[in-house]
Amino acid sequence: MKLLIDDAHIEQIKKIYEFYPVDGVTTNPTILYKVGGKPFDVLKEIREFIGENSEMHVQATARTAEGMVEDARFILNRLGKNTLIKIPAIEEGFKAMKILRDENIKFTATAIYTPMQGFLAAKAGASYAAPYINRLDNLGYDGVQVAKDIHDIFCANDFETEILAASFKNSQQLLELCKYGVGAATASPDIISGLAKNKVVESAVEDFLTDFSKLVGEGKTMKDC
C-alpha cells in the first residue's frame, strides 16, 4: 500500500519525508486554503521538494467538464509528470474523466461516497478512486467497509484502478485497509507520525539504551566498543 501525505504545509511535509517512507502528497482546495498564499506557489514548492518521482495529487476546481480538462492540462504543465489530477465523481466530473482518459492524462476520482461512484470512476479510466473514510463514518456509514467494497468491485471486474483512501481520524482505520491490501492511503502528518509512536515501544528502547550505558559508559555507542 502506498502512503501519501494529505497536507500542503511544506514544513510538515519535510518532517514526514525526513523520518518516514512515504510516496507523495495529496492536496485539495481546502488544504490549500488552510496554507494560504498563491496556490501554485505552494504547489511548486512541494513539487520541488518531493521531486519528480513522487506522486502529487492536485484538484481541478472548474465546475464544468471542459473547465476541469483545461485545469488538468494547466496543472500538469506546471507541475510535471507524476502529477495526478483530482476530479470529483459527479456528472460533469465523469464527462471530464473520459476526456482525460482519451488524452492519457492520469487522474484521481475524488469525493467518493458510494461503491457505484467508484465503479463509474474505474470505468472512466481513473488511476485512483478516493473514498472519504471518516466523512462516511460521520454520515452513519462504515467508511472502511465502503472502501473495502470498492476494492472488491475493482478486483472482481479486473479494473486497474486503485483505492486512494482519504479522511482518516485514527491509525486503526488505516491499519484495517493496509491489512486488506488497498492500493494507497493518504493521511495527515499527525496520523502518519502516530503510526510509529507508542509509549511502550519508547520505554523498551530507553531500557535497552540505559542497560548499554551501564555496560560500556554513558554516551557510548557500538562504534566505541
mmCIF file with all atom_site columns, C-alpha atoms in Angstrom:
data_model
loop_
_atom_site.group_PDB
_atom_site.id
_atom_site.type_symbol
_atom_site.label_atom_id
_atom_site.label_alt_id
_atom_site.label_comp_id
_atom_site.label_asym_id
_atom_site.label_entity_id
_atom_site.label_seq_id
_atom_site.pdbx_PDB_ins_code
_atom_site.Cartn_x
_atom_site.Cartn_y
_atom_site.Cartn_z
_atom_site.occupancy
_atom_site.B_iso_or_equiv
_atom_site.pdbx_formal_charge
_atom_site.auth_seq_id
_atom_site.auth_comp_id
_atom_site.auth_asym_id
_atom_site.auth_atom_id
_atom_site.pdbx_PDB_model_num
ATOM 1   C CA . MET A 1 1   ? 0.000   0.000  0.000   1.00 0.00 ? 1   MET A CA 1
ATOM 2   C CA . LYS A 1 2   ? 1.303   3.418  -0.953  1.00 0.00 ? 2   LYS A CA 1
ATOM 3   C CA . LEU A 1 3   ? 1.265   6.047  1.795   1.00 0.00 ? 3   LEU A CA 1
ATOM 4   C CA . LEU A 1 4   ? 0.844   9.726  0.957   1.00 0.00 ? 4   LEU A CA 1
ATOM 5   C CA . ILE A 1 5   ? 0.725   12.922 3.000   1.00 0.00 ? 5   ILE A CA 1
ATOM 6   C CA . ASP A 1 6   ? -2.597  14.761 2.928   1.00 0.00 ? 6   ASP A CA 1
ATOM 7   C CA . ASP A 1 7   ? -1.292  18.270 3.586   1.00 0.00 ? 7   ASP A CA 1
ATOM 8   C CA . ALA A 1 8   ? 0.312   21.267 1.885   1.00 0.00 ? 8   ALA A CA 1
ATOM 9   C CA . HIS A 1 9   ? 2.332   22.816 4.727   1.00 0.00 ? 9   HIS A CA 1
ATOM 10  C CA . ILE A 1 10  ? 5.873   22.421 3.420   1.00 0.00 ? 10  ILE A CA 1
ATOM 11  C CA . GLU A 1 11  ? 7.496   22.137 6.859   1.00 0.00 ? 11  GLU A CA 1
ATOM 12  C CA . GLN A 1 12  ? 5.130   19.330 7.842   1.00 0.00 ? 12  GLN A CA 1
ATOM 13  C CA . ILE A 1 13  ? 5.830   17.563 4.562   1.00 0.00 ? 13  ILE A CA 1
ATOM 14  C CA . LYS A 1 14  ? 9.595   17.916 5.039   1.00 0.00 ? 14  LYS A CA 1
ATOM 15  C CA . LYS A 1 15  ? 9.356   16.479 8.549   1.00 0.00 ? 15  LYS A CA 1
ATOM 16  C CA . ILE A 1 16  ? 7.395   13.420 7.417   1.00 0.00 ? 16  ILE A CA 1
ATOM 17  C CA . TYR A 1 17  ? 9.765   12.834 4.481   1.00 0.00 ? 17  TYR A CA 1
ATOM 18  C CA . GLU A 1 18  ? 12.749  13.037 6.826   1.00 0.00 ? 18  GLU A CA 1
ATOM 19  C CA . PHE A 1 19  ? 11.583  10.191 9.044   1.00 0.00 ? 19  PHE A CA 1
ATOM 20  C CA . TYR A 1 20  ? 9.036   8.037  7.217   1.00 0.00 ? 20  TYR A CA 1
ATOM 21  C CA . PRO A 1 21  ? 8.827   6.128  3.913   1.00 0.00 ? 21  PRO A CA 1
ATOM 22  C CA . VAL A 1 22  ? 6.090   7.953  2.009   1.00 0.00 ? 22  VAL A CA 1
ATOM 23  C CA . ASP A 1 23  ? 5.190   8.033  -1.652  1.00 0.00 ? 23  ASP A CA 1
ATOM 24  C CA . GLY A 1 24  ? 3.887   11.522 -2.284  1.00 0.00 ? 24  GLY A CA 1
ATOM 25  C CA . VAL A 1 25  ? 1.478   14.298 -1.357  1.00 0.00 ? 25  VAL A CA 1
ATOM 26  C CA . THR A 1 26  ? -2.231  14.894 -1.880  1.00 0.00 ? 26  THR A CA 1
ATOM 27  C CA . THR A 1 27  ? -3.890  18.294 -1.776  1.00 0.00 ? 27  THR A CA 1
ATOM 28  C CA . ASN A 1 28  ? -7.338  19.772 -2.266  1.00 0.00 ? 28  ASN A CA 1
ATOM 29  C CA . PRO A 1 29  ? -8.756  23.310 -2.303  1.00 0.00 ? 29  PRO A CA 1
ATOM 30  C CA . THR A 1 30  ? -9.496  23.245 1.439   1.00 0.00 ? 30  THR A CA 1
ATOM 31  C CA . ILE A 1 31  ? -5.944  22.171 2.263   1.00 0.00 ? 31  ILE A CA 1
ATOM 32  C CA . LEU A 1 32  ? -4.568  24.969 0.082   1.00 0.00 ? 32  LEU A CA 1
ATOM 33  C CA . TYR A 1 33  ? -6.901  27.458 1.771   1.00 0.00 ? 33  TYR A CA 1
ATOM 34  C CA . LYS A 1 34  ? -5.509  26.475 5.172   1.00 0.00 ? 34  LYS A CA 1
ATOM 35  C CA . VAL A 1 35  ? -1.973  27.177 3.964   1.00 0.00 ? 35  VAL A CA 1
ATOM 36  C CA . GLY A 1 36  ? -2.837  30.489 2.313   1.00 0.00 ? 36  GLY A CA 1
ATOM 37  C CA . GLY A 1 37  ? -0.873  32.265 -0.384  1.00 0.00 ? 37  GLY A CA 1
ATOM 38  C CA . LYS A 1 38  ? -0.941  31.670 -4.117  1.00 0.00 ? 38  LYS A CA 1
ATOM 39  C CA . PRO A 1 39  ? -1.889  28.049 -4.810  1.00 0.00 ? 39  PRO A CA 1
ATOM 40  C CA . PHE A 1 40  ? 0.734   27.396 -7.467  1.00 0.00 ? 40  PHE A CA 1
ATOM 41  C CA . ASP A 1 41  ? 3.495   28.928 -5.354  1.00 0.00 ? 41  ASP A CA 1
ATOM 42  C CA . VAL A 1 42  ? 2.602   26.413 -2.628  1.00 0.00 ? 42  VAL A CA 1
ATOM 43  C CA . LEU A 1 43  ? 2.288   23.512 -5.055  1.00 0.00 ? 43  LEU A CA 1
ATOM 44  C CA . LYS A 1 44  ? 5.527   24.263 -6.889  1.00 0.00 ? 44  LYS A CA 1
ATOM 45  C CA . GLU A 1 45  ? 7.432   24.376 -3.597  1.00 0.00 ? 45  GLU A CA 1
ATOM 46  C CA . ILE A 1 46  ? 6.041   20.973 -2.694  1.00 0.00 ? 46  ILE A CA 1
ATOM 47  C CA . ARG A 1 47  ? 6.898   19.520 -6.111  1.00 0.00 ? 47  ARG A CA 1
ATOM 48  C CA . GLU A 1 48  ? 10.441  20.874 -5.959  1.00 0.00 ? 48  GLU A CA 1
ATOM 49  C CA . PHE A 1 49  ? 10.938  19.279 -2.548  1.00 0.00 ? 49  PHE A CA 1
ATOM 50  C CA . ILE A 1 50  ? 9.417   15.846 -3.152  1.00 0.00 ? 50  ILE A CA 1
ATOM 51  C CA . GLY A 1 51  ? 10.956  15.532 -6.631  1.00 0.00 ? 51  GLY A CA 1
ATOM 52  C CA . GLU A 1 52  ? 9.531   14.292 -9.889  1.00 0.00 ? 52  GLU A CA 1
ATOM 53  C CA . ASN A 1 53  ? 9.387   10.636 -8.852  1.00 0.00 ? 53  ASN A CA 1
ATOM 54  C CA . SER A 1 54  ? 6.890   11.175 -6.019  1.00 0.00 ? 54  SER A CA 1
ATOM 55  C CA . GLU A 1 55  ? 3.175   11.316 -6.720  1.00 0.00 ? 55  GLU A CA 1
ATOM 56  C CA . MET A 1 56  ? 1.346   14.595 -6.297  1.00 0.00 ? 56  MET A CA 1
ATOM 57  C CA . HIS A 1 57  ? -2.451  14.883 -6.458  1.00 0.00 ? 57  HIS A CA 1
ATOM 58  C CA . VAL A 1 58  ? -3.947  18.289 -7.274  1.00 0.00 ? 58  VAL A CA 1
ATOM 59  C CA . GLN A 1 59  ? -7.624  19.055 -7.726  1.00 0.00 ? 59  GLN A CA 1
ATOM 60  C CA . ALA A 1 60  ? -9.237  20.729 -10.725 1.00 0.00 ? 60  ALA A CA 1
ATOM 61  C CA . THR A 1 61  ? -11.593 23.435 -9.468  1.00 0.00 ? 61  THR A CA 1
ATOM 62  C CA . ALA A 1 62  ? -13.686 24.303 -12.523 1.00 0.00 ? 62  ALA A CA 1
ATOM 63  C CA . ARG A 1 63  ? -17.409 23.468 -12.370 1.00 0.00 ? 63  ARG A CA 1
ATOM 64  C CA . THR A 1 64  ? -17.782 22.188 -15.944 1.00 0.00 ? 64  THR A CA 1
ATOM 65  C CA . ALA A 1 65  ? -16.181 19.195 -17.619 1.00 0.00 ? 65  ALA A CA 1
ATOM 66  C CA . GLU A 1 66  ? -14.489 21.405 -20.179 1.00 0.00 ? 66  GLU A CA 1
ATOM 67  C CA . GLY A 1 67  ? -13.123 23.637 -17.445 1.00 0.00 ? 67  GLY A CA 1
ATOM 68  C CA . MET A 1 68  ? -11.851 20.638 -15.464 1.00 0.00 ? 68  MET A CA 1
ATOM 69  C CA . VAL A 1 69  ? -9.982  19.394 -18.523 1.00 0.00 ? 69  VAL A CA 1
ATOM 70  C CA . GLU A 1 70  ? -8.430  22.834 -19.059 1.00 0.00 ? 70  GLU A CA 1
ATOM 71  C CA . ASP A 1 71  ? -7.424  22.897 -15.386 1.00 0.00 ? 71  ASP A CA 1
ATOM 72  C CA . ALA A 1 72  ? -5.909  19.430 -15.747 1.00 0.00 ? 72  ALA A CA 1
ATOM 73  C CA . ARG A 1 73  ? -3.773  20.384 -18.719 1.00 0.00 ? 73  ARG A CA 1
ATOM 74  C CA . PHE A 1 74  ? -2.587  23.535 -16.957 1.00 0.00 ? 74  PHE A CA 1
ATOM 75  C CA . ILE A 1 75  ? -1.777  21.735 -13.687 1.00 0.00 ? 75  ILE A CA 1
ATOM 76  C CA . LEU A 1 76  ? 0.144   19.015 -15.494 1.00 0.00 ? 76  LEU A CA 1
ATOM 77  C CA . ASN A 1 77  ? 2.101   21.576 -17.500 1.00 0.00 ? 77  ASN A CA 1
ATOM 78  C CA . ARG A 1 78  ? 3.068   23.481 -14.349 1.00 0.00 ? 78  ARG A CA 1
ATOM 79  C CA . LEU A 1 79  ? 3.849   20.577 -12.047 1.00 0.00 ? 79  LEU A CA 1
ATOM 80  C CA . GLY A 1 80  ? 5.146   17.889 -14.405 1.00 0.00 ? 80  GLY A CA 1
ATOM 81  C CA . LYS A 1 81  ? 4.939   14.130 -14.524 1.00 0.00 ? 81  LYS A CA 1
ATOM 82  C CA . ASN A 1 82  ? 3.643   12.079 -11.630 1.00 0.00 ? 82  ASN A CA 1
ATOM 83  C CA . THR A 1 83  ? 1.014   14.746 -11.036 1.00 0.00 ? 83  THR A CA 1
ATOM 84  C CA . LEU A 1 84  ? -2.474  13.255 -10.942 1.00 0.00 ? 84  LEU A CA 1
ATOM 85  C CA . ILE A 1 85  ? -5.491  15.483 -11.399 1.00 0.00 ? 85  ILE A CA 1
ATOM 86  C CA . LYS A 1 86  ? -8.243  15.073 -8.821  1.00 0.00 ? 86  LYS A CA 1
ATOM 87  C CA . ILE A 1 87  ? -11.650 15.111 -10.482 1.00 0.00 ? 87  ILE A CA 1
ATOM 88  C CA . PRO A 1 88  ? -14.867 14.998 -8.411  1.00 0.00 ? 88  PRO A CA 1
ATOM 89  C CA . ALA A 1 89  ? -17.047 11.949 -9.054  1.00 0.00 ? 89  ALA A CA 1
ATOM 90  C CA . ILE A 1 90  ? -20.084 13.927 -10.204 1.00 0.00 ? 90  ILE A CA 1
ATOM 91  C CA . GLU A 1 91  ? -21.823 14.158 -13.570 1.00 0.00 ? 91  GLU A CA 1
ATOM 92  C CA . GLU A 1 92  ? -19.544 16.845 -15.047 1.00 0.00 ? 92  GLU A CA 1
ATOM 93  C CA . GLY A 1 93  ? -16.584 15.080 -13.484 1.00 0.00 ? 93  GLY A CA 1
ATOM 94  C CA . PHE A 1 94  ? -17.306 11.773 -15.206 1.00 0.00 ? 94  PHE A CA 1
ATOM 95  C CA . LYS A 1 95  ? -17.526 13.605 -18.517 1.00 0.00 ? 95  LYS A CA 1
ATOM 96  C CA . ALA A 1 96  ? -14.144 15.186 -17.827 1.00 0.00 ? 96  ALA A CA 1
ATOM 97  C CA . MET A 1 97  ? -12.686 11.815 -16.819 1.00 0.00 ? 97  MET A CA 1
ATOM 98  C CA . LYS A 1 98  ? -13.483 10.297 -20.192 1.00 0.00 ? 98  LYS A CA 1
ATOM 99  C CA . ILE A 1 99  ? -11.762 13.173 -21.987 1.00 0.00 ? 99  ILE A CA 1
ATOM 100 C CA . LEU A 1 100 ? -8.698  12.942 -19.762 1.00 0.00 ? 100 LEU A CA 1
ATOM 101 C CA . ARG A 1 101 ? -8.578  9.166  -20.309 1.00 0.00 ? 101 ARG A CA 1
ATOM 102 C CA . ASP A 1 102 ? -8.525  9.709  -24.072 1.00 0.00 ? 102 ASP A CA 1
ATOM 103 C CA . GLU A 1 103 ? -5.711  12.247 -23.652 1.00 0.00 ? 103 GLU A CA 1
ATOM 104 C CA . ASN A 1 104 ? -3.717  9.832  -21.460 1.00 0.00 ? 104 ASN A CA 1
ATOM 105 C CA . ILE A 1 105 ? -3.798  12.248 -18.529 1.00 0.00 ? 105 ILE A CA 1
ATOM 106 C CA . LYS A 1 106 ? -3.801  10.390 -15.221 1.00 0.00 ? 106 LYS A CA 1
ATOM 107 C CA . PHE A 1 107 ? -6.463  11.367 -12.729 1.00 0.00 ? 107 PHE A CA 1
ATOM 108 C CA . THR A 1 108 ? -7.869  10.516 -9.325  1.00 0.00 ? 108 THR A CA 1
ATOM 109 C CA . ALA A 1 109 ? -11.626 10.380 -8.831  1.00 0.00 ? 109 ALA A CA 1
ATOM 110 C CA . THR A 1 110 ? -12.305 12.219 -5.593  1.00 0.00 ? 110 THR A CA 1
ATOM 111 C CA . ALA A 1 111 ? -15.307 12.799 -3.307  1.00 0.00 ? 111 ALA A CA 1
ATOM 112 C CA . ILE A 1 112 ? -16.211 9.106  -3.422  1.00 0.00 ? 112 ILE A CA 1
ATOM 113 C CA . TYR A 1 113 ? -19.020 8.213  -1.026  1.00 0.00 ? 113 TYR A CA 1
ATOM 114 C CA . THR A 1 114 ? -20.588 5.154  -2.681  1.00 0.00 ? 114 THR A CA 1
ATOM 115 C CA . PRO A 1 115 ? -19.298 1.956  -4.310  1.00 0.00 ? 115 PRO A CA 1
ATOM 116 C CA . MET A 1 116 ? -21.076 2.798  -7.562  1.00 0.00 ? 116 MET A CA 1
ATOM 117 C CA . GLN A 1 117 ? -19.233 6.115  -7.802  1.00 0.00 ? 117 GLN A CA 1
ATOM 118 C CA . GLY A 1 118 ? -16.068 4.062  -7.553  1.00 0.00 ? 118 GLY A CA 1
ATOM 119 C CA . PHE A 1 119 ? -17.312 1.675  -10.229 1.00 0.00 ? 119 PHE A CA 1
ATOM 120 C CA . LEU A 1 120 ? -18.106 4.514  -12.644 1.00 0.00 ? 120 LEU A CA 1
ATOM 121 C CA . ALA A 1 121 ? -14.748 6.174  -11.979 1.00 0.00 ? 121 ALA A CA 1
ATOM 122 C CA . ALA A 1 122 ? -12.942 2.937  -12.780 1.00 0.00 ? 122 ALA A CA 1
ATOM 123 C CA . LYS A 1 123 ? -14.986 2.520  -15.960 1.00 0.00 ? 123 LYS A CA 1
ATOM 124 C CA . ALA A 1 124 ? -13.954 6.062  -16.918 1.00 0.00 ? 124 ALA A CA 1
ATOM 125 C CA . GLY A 1 125 ? -10.261 5.185  -16.527 1.00 0.00 ? 125 GLY A CA 1
ATOM 126 C CA . ALA A 1 126 ? -9.312  6.613  -13.140 1.00 0.00 ? 126 ALA A CA 1
ATOM 127 C CA . SER A 1 127 ? -5.918  5.667  -11.737 1.00 0.00 ? 127 SER A CA 1
ATOM 128 C CA . TYR A 1 128 ? -7.316  6.035  -8.224  1.00 0.00 ? 128 TYR A CA 1
ATOM 129 C CA . ALA A 1 129 ? -10.679 6.428  -6.544  1.00 0.00 ? 129 ALA A CA 1
ATOM 130 C CA . ALA A 1 130 ? -10.628 8.268  -3.216  1.00 0.00 ? 130 ALA A CA 1
ATOM 131 C CA . PRO A 1 131 ? -13.318 7.303  -0.677  1.00 0.00 ? 131 PRO A CA 1
ATOM 132 C CA . TYR A 1 132 ? -13.573 9.563  2.397   1.00 0.00 ? 132 TYR A CA 1
ATOM 133 C CA . ILE A 1 133 ? -13.355 7.184  5.342   1.00 0.00 ? 133 ILE A CA 1
ATOM 134 C CA . ASN A 1 134 ? -14.106 9.433  8.307   1.00 0.00 ? 134 ASN A CA 1
ATOM 135 C CA . ARG A 1 135 ? -16.663 11.535 6.461   1.00 0.00 ? 135 ARG A CA 1
ATOM 136 C CA . LEU A 1 136 ? -18.547 8.349  5.633   1.00 0.00 ? 136 LEU A CA 1
ATOM 137 C CA . ASP A 1 137 ? -18.429 7.358  9.320   1.00 0.00 ? 137 ASP A CA 1
ATOM 138 C CA . ASN A 1 138 ? -19.861 10.757 10.243  1.00 0.00 ? 138 ASN A CA 1
ATOM 139 C CA . LEU A 1 139 ? -22.780 10.127 7.884   1.00 0.00 ? 139 LEU A CA 1
ATOM 140 C CA . GLY A 1 140 ? -23.586 6.882  9.694   1.00 0.00 ? 140 GLY A CA 1
ATOM 141 C CA . TYR A 1 141 ? -21.869 4.512  7.264   1.00 0.00 ? 141 TYR A CA 1
ATOM 142 C CA . ASP A 1 142 ? -18.831 2.290  7.754   1.00 0.00 ? 142 ASP A CA 1
ATOM 143 C CA . GLY A 1 143 ? -16.135 4.119  5.807   1.00 0.00 ? 143 GLY A CA 1
ATOM 144 C CA . VAL A 1 144 ? -13.607 1.311  5.987   1.00 0.00 ? 144 VAL A CA 1
ATOM 145 C CA . GLN A 1 145 ? -16.165 -1.196 4.708   1.00 0.00 ? 145 GLN A CA 1
ATOM 146 C CA . VAL A 1 146 ? -17.175 1.085  1.832   1.00 0.00 ? 146 VAL A CA 1
ATOM 147 C CA . ALA A 1 147 ? -13.517 1.290  0.790   1.00 0.00 ? 147 ALA A CA 1
ATOM 148 C CA . LYS A 1 148 ? -13.236 -2.500 1.003   1.00 0.00 ? 148 LYS A CA 1
ATOM 149 C CA . ASP A 1 149 ? -16.386 -2.905 -1.105  1.00 0.00 ? 149 ASP A CA 1
ATOM 150 C CA . ILE A 1 150 ? -14.988 -0.613 -3.790  1.00 0.00 ? 150 ILE A CA 1
ATOM 151 C CA . HIS A 1 151 ? -11.680 -2.512 -3.719  1.00 0.00 ? 151 HIS A CA 1
ATOM 152 C CA . ASP A 1 152 ? -13.606 -5.783 -4.206  1.00 0.00 ? 152 ASP A CA 1
ATOM 153 C CA . ILE A 1 153 ? -15.500 -4.289 -7.165  1.00 0.00 ? 153 ILE A CA 1
ATOM 154 C CA . PHE A 1 154 ? -12.208 -3.305 -8.788  1.00 0.00 ? 154 PHE A CA 1
ATOM 155 C CA . CYS A 1 155 ? -10.773 -6.790 -8.289  1.00 0.00 ? 155 CYS A CA 1
ATOM 156 C CA . ALA A 1 156 ? -13.910 -8.582 -9.482  1.00 0.00 ? 156 ALA A CA 1
ATOM 157 C CA . ASN A 1 157 ? -14.041 -6.528 -12.684 1.00 0.00 ? 157 ASN A CA 1
ATOM 158 C CA . ASP A 1 158 ? -10.299 -6.566 -13.414 1.00 0.00 ? 158 ASP A CA 1
ATOM 159 C CA . PHE A 1 159 ? -10.075 -2.785 -13.215 1.00 0.00 ? 159 PHE A CA 1
ATOM 160 C CA . GLU A 1 160 ? -6.604  -1.288 -12.924 1.00 0.00 ? 160 GLU A CA 1
ATOM 161 C CA . THR A 1 161 ? -7.982  1.490  -10.704 1.00 0.00 ? 161 THR A CA 1
ATOM 162 C CA . GLU A 1 162 ? -6.689  1.513  -7.123  1.00 0.00 ? 162 GLU A CA 1
ATOM 163 C CA . ILE A 1 163 ? -8.201  2.809  -3.909  1.00 0.00 ? 163 ILE A CA 1
ATOM 164 C CA . LEU A 1 164 ? -6.710  6.014  -2.518  1.00 0.00 ? 164 LEU A CA 1
ATOM 165 C CA . ALA A 1 165 ? -8.358  6.064  0.886   1.00 0.00 ? 165 ALA A CA 1
ATOM 166 C CA . ALA A 1 166 ? -8.599  9.513  2.499   1.00 0.00 ? 166 ALA A CA 1
ATOM 167 C CA . SER A 1 167 ? -10.063 11.305 5.516   1.00 0.00 ? 167 SER A CA 1
ATOM 168 C CA . PHE A 1 168 ? -8.801  9.310  8.489   1.00 0.00 ? 168 PHE A CA 1
ATOM 169 C CA . LYS A 1 169 ? -9.412  10.043 12.156  1.00 0.00 ? 169 LYS A CA 1
ATOM 170 C CA . ASN A 1 170 ? -7.133  7.381  13.604  1.00 0.00 ? 170 ASN A CA 1
ATOM 171 C CA . SER A 1 171 ? -4.460  4.830  12.732  1.00 0.00 ? 171 SER A CA 1
ATOM 172 C CA . GLN A 1 172 ? -6.817  1.875  13.286  1.00 0.00 ? 172 GLN A CA 1
ATOM 173 C CA . GLN A 1 173 ? -8.777  2.798  10.151  1.00 0.00 ? 173 GLN A CA 1
ATOM 174 C CA . LEU A 1 174 ? -5.518  2.935  8.223   1.00 0.00 ? 174 LEU A CA 1
ATOM 175 C CA . LEU A 1 175 ? -4.404  -0.412 9.653   1.00 0.00 ? 175 LEU A CA 1
ATOM 176 C CA . GLU A 1 176 ? -7.592  -2.173 8.542   1.00 0.00 ? 176 GLU A CA 1
ATOM 177 C CA . LEU A 1 177 ? -7.178  -1.006 4.958   1.00 0.00 ? 177 LEU A CA 1
ATOM 178 C CA . CYS A 1 178 ? -3.475  -1.816 4.979   1.00 0.00 ? 178 CYS A CA 1
ATOM 179 C CA . LYS A 1 179 ? -4.287  -5.394 6.008   1.00 0.00 ? 179 LYS A CA 1
ATOM 180 C CA . TYR A 1 180 ? -6.924  -5.582 3.270   1.00 0.00 ? 180 TYR A CA 1
ATOM 181 C CA . GLY A 1 181 ? -4.396  -4.623 0.610   1.00 0.00 ? 181 GLY A CA 1
ATOM 182 C CA . VAL A 1 182 ? -5.903  -1.455 -0.852  1.00 0.00 ? 182 VAL A CA 1
ATOM 183 C CA . GLY A 1 183 ? -3.661  0.407  -3.255  1.00 0.00 ? 183 GLY A CA 1
ATOM 184 C CA . ALA A 1 184 ? -2.973  3.598  -1.356  1.00 0.00 ? 184 ALA A CA 1
ATOM 185 C CA . ALA A 1 185 ? -3.953  5.817  1.542   1.00 0.00 ? 185 ALA A CA 1
ATOM 186 C CA . THR A 1 186 ? -3.382  9.474  2.251   1.00 0.00 ? 186 THR A CA 1
ATOM 187 C CA . ALA A 1 187 ? -3.331  10.807 5.791   1.00 0.00 ? 187 ALA A CA 1
ATOM 188 C CA . SER A 1 188 ? -2.463  13.921 7.739   1.00 0.00 ? 188 SER A CA 1
ATOM 189 C CA . PRO A 1 189 ? 1.052   14.311 9.183   1.00 0.00 ? 189 PRO A CA 1
ATOM 190 C CA . ASP A 1 190 ? -0.341  13.675 12.683  1.00 0.00 ? 190 ASP A CA 1
ATOM 191 C CA . ILE A 1 191 ? -1.866  10.348 11.654  1.00 0.00 ? 191 ILE A CA 1
ATOM 192 C CA . ILE A 1 192 ? 1.330   9.255  9.887   1.00 0.00 ? 192 ILE A CA 1
ATOM 193 C CA . SER A 1 193 ? 3.511   10.208 12.855  1.00 0.00 ? 193 SER A CA 1
ATOM 194 C CA . GLY A 1 194 ? 1.146   8.335  15.142  1.00 0.00 ? 194 GLY A CA 1
ATOM 195 C CA . LEU A 1 195 ? 1.686   5.081  13.250  1.00 0.00 ? 195 LEU A CA 1
ATOM 196 C CA . ALA A 1 196 ? 5.052   4.639  14.967  1.00 0.00 ? 196 ALA A CA 1
ATOM 197 C CA . LYS A 1 197 ? 4.599   6.493  18.256  1.00 0.00 ? 197 LYS A CA 1
ATOM 198 C CA . ASN A 1 198 ? 3.952   4.236  21.218  1.00 0.00 ? 198 ASN A CA 1
ATOM 199 C CA . LYS A 1 199 ? 4.984   4.855  24.827  1.00 0.00 ? 199 LYS A CA 1
ATOM 200 C CA . VAL A 1 200 ? 5.548   1.141  25.433  1.00 0.00 ? 200 VAL A CA 1
ATOM 201 C CA . VAL A 1 201 ? 7.944   0.941  22.478  1.00 0.00 ? 201 VAL A CA 1
ATOM 202 C CA . GLU A 1 202 ? 9.749   4.108  23.525  1.00 0.00 ? 202 GLU A CA 1
ATOM 203 C CA . SER A 1 203 ? 10.101  2.759  27.068  1.00 0.00 ? 203 SER A CA 1
ATOM 204 C CA . ALA A 1 204 ? 11.563  -0.519 25.803  1.00 0.00 ? 204 ALA A CA 1
ATOM 205 C CA . VAL A 1 205 ? 14.134  1.291  23.667  1.00 0.00 ? 205 VAL A CA 1
ATOM 206 C CA . GLU A 1 206 ? 15.073  3.522  26.594  1.00 0.00 ? 206 GLU A CA 1
ATOM 207 C CA . ASP A 1 207 ? 15.598  0.442  28.778  1.00 0.00 ? 207 ASP A CA 1
ATOM 208 C CA . PHE A 1 208 ? 17.955  -1.043 26.196  1.00 0.00 ? 208 PHE A CA 1
ATOM 209 C CA . LEU A 1 209 ? 19.996  2.144  25.988  1.00 0.00 ? 209 LEU A CA 1
ATOM 210 C CA . THR A 1 210 ? 20.146  2.536  29.759  1.00 0.00 ? 210 THR A CA 1
ATOM 211 C CA . ASP A 1 211 ? 21.452  -1.004 30.183  1.00 0.00 ? 211 ASP A CA 1
ATOM 212 C CA . PHE A 1 212 ? 24.011  -0.465 27.421  1.00 0.00 ? 212 PHE A CA 1
ATOM 213 C CA . SER A 1 213 ? 25.239  2.707  29.150  1.00 0.00 ? 213 SER A CA 1
ATOM 214 C CA . LYS A 1 214 ? 25.721  0.725  32.343  1.00 0.00 ? 214 LYS A CA 1
ATOM 215 C CA . LEU A 1 215 ? 27.776  -1.791 30.388  1.00 0.00 ? 215 LEU A CA 1
ATOM 216 C CA . VAL A 1 216 ? 30.105  0.499  28.410  1.00 0.00 ? 216 VAL A CA 1
ATOM 217 C CA . GLY A 1 217 ? 29.643  4.007  29.813  1.00 0.00 ? 217 GLY A CA 1
ATOM 218 C CA . GLU A 1 218 ? 27.307  6.957  29.314  1.00 0.00 ? 218 GLU A CA 1
ATOM 219 C CA . GLY A 1 219 ? 27.134  8.360  25.796  1.00 0.00 ? 219 GLY A CA 1
ATOM 220 C CA . LYS A 1 220 ? 28.959  5.483  24.114  1.00 0.00 ? 220 LYS A CA 1
ATOM 221 C CA . THR A 1 221 ? 27.577  3.505  21.182  1.00 0.00 ? 221 THR A CA 1
ATOM 222 C CA . MET A 1 222 ? 28.587  0.309  19.432  1.00 0.00 ? 222 MET A CA 1
ATOM 223 C CA . LYS A 1 223 ? 31.226  2.129  17.390  1.00 0.00 ? 223 LYS A CA 1
ATOM 224 C CA . ASP A 1 224 ? 33.000  2.994  20.658  1.00 0.00 ? 224 ASP A CA 1
ATOM 225 C CA . CYS A 1 225 ? 33.280  -0.637 21.689  1.00 0.00 ? 225 CYS A CA 1
#
